[in-house]
XYZ file of C-alpha atoms in Angstrom:
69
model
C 0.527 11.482 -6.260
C 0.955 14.670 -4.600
C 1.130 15.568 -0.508
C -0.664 18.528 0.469
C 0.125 18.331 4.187
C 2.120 16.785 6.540
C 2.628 16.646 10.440
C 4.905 15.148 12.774
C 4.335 17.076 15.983
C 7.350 18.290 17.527
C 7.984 16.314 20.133
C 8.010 13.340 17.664
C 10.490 14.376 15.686
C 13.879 13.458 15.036
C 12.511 9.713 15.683
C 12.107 8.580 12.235
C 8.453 8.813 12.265
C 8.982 10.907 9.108
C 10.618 8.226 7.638
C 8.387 5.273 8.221
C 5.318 6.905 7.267
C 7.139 7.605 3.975
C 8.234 4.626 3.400
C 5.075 2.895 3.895
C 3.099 5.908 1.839
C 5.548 4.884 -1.045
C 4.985 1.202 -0.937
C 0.997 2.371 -0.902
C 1.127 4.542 -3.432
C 3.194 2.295 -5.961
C 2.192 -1.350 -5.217
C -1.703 -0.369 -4.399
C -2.244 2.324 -6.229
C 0.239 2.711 -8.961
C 1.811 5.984 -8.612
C 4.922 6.379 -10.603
C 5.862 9.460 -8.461
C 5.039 10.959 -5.235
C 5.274 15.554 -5.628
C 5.029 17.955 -2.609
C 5.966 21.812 -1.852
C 8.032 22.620 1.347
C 8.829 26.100 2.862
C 12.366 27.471 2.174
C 11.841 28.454 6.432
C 12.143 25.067 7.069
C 15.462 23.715 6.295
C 14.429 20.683 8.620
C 11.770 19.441 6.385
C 14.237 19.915 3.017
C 17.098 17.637 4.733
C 14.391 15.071 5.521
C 12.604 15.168 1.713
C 16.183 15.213 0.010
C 17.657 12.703 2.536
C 14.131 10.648 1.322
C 15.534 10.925 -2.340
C 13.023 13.694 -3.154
C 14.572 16.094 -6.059
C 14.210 20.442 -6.314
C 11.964 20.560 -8.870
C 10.995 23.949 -8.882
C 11.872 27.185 -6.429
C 8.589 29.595 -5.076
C 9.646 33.246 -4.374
C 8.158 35.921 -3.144
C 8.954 39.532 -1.725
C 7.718 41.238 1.488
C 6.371 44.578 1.126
């Protein structure tokens, strides 16, 4: 399975939101549908979302670059 987007609007978060919807999503995605693993892409601007994903037990599995002109 693989996230293309996700939202918590600001003044939501820090409130585990995050969290719960992840934890359900996982339960979902394994038990219901029977996803062995669950991919997305963060921003390297947004060290907020990488603590969250890594905290989650999501792993680096690859690293985006790119160069402004």
């Amino acid at each position: 399975m693989f996230i293309y987007h996700i939202l918590i609007e600001e003044t939501y978060r820090g409130q585990g939101y995050a969290t719960a919807v992840f934890e359900k999503l996982e339960r979902v995605a394994s038990e219901e549908l029977g996803a062995t693993s669950i991919g997305l892409s963060v921003f390297g601007t947004n060290p907020d979302a990488q603590r969250l994903y890594k905290r989650l037990g999501f792993q680096e599995a690859s690293i985006a670059m790119n160069k402004q002109l």
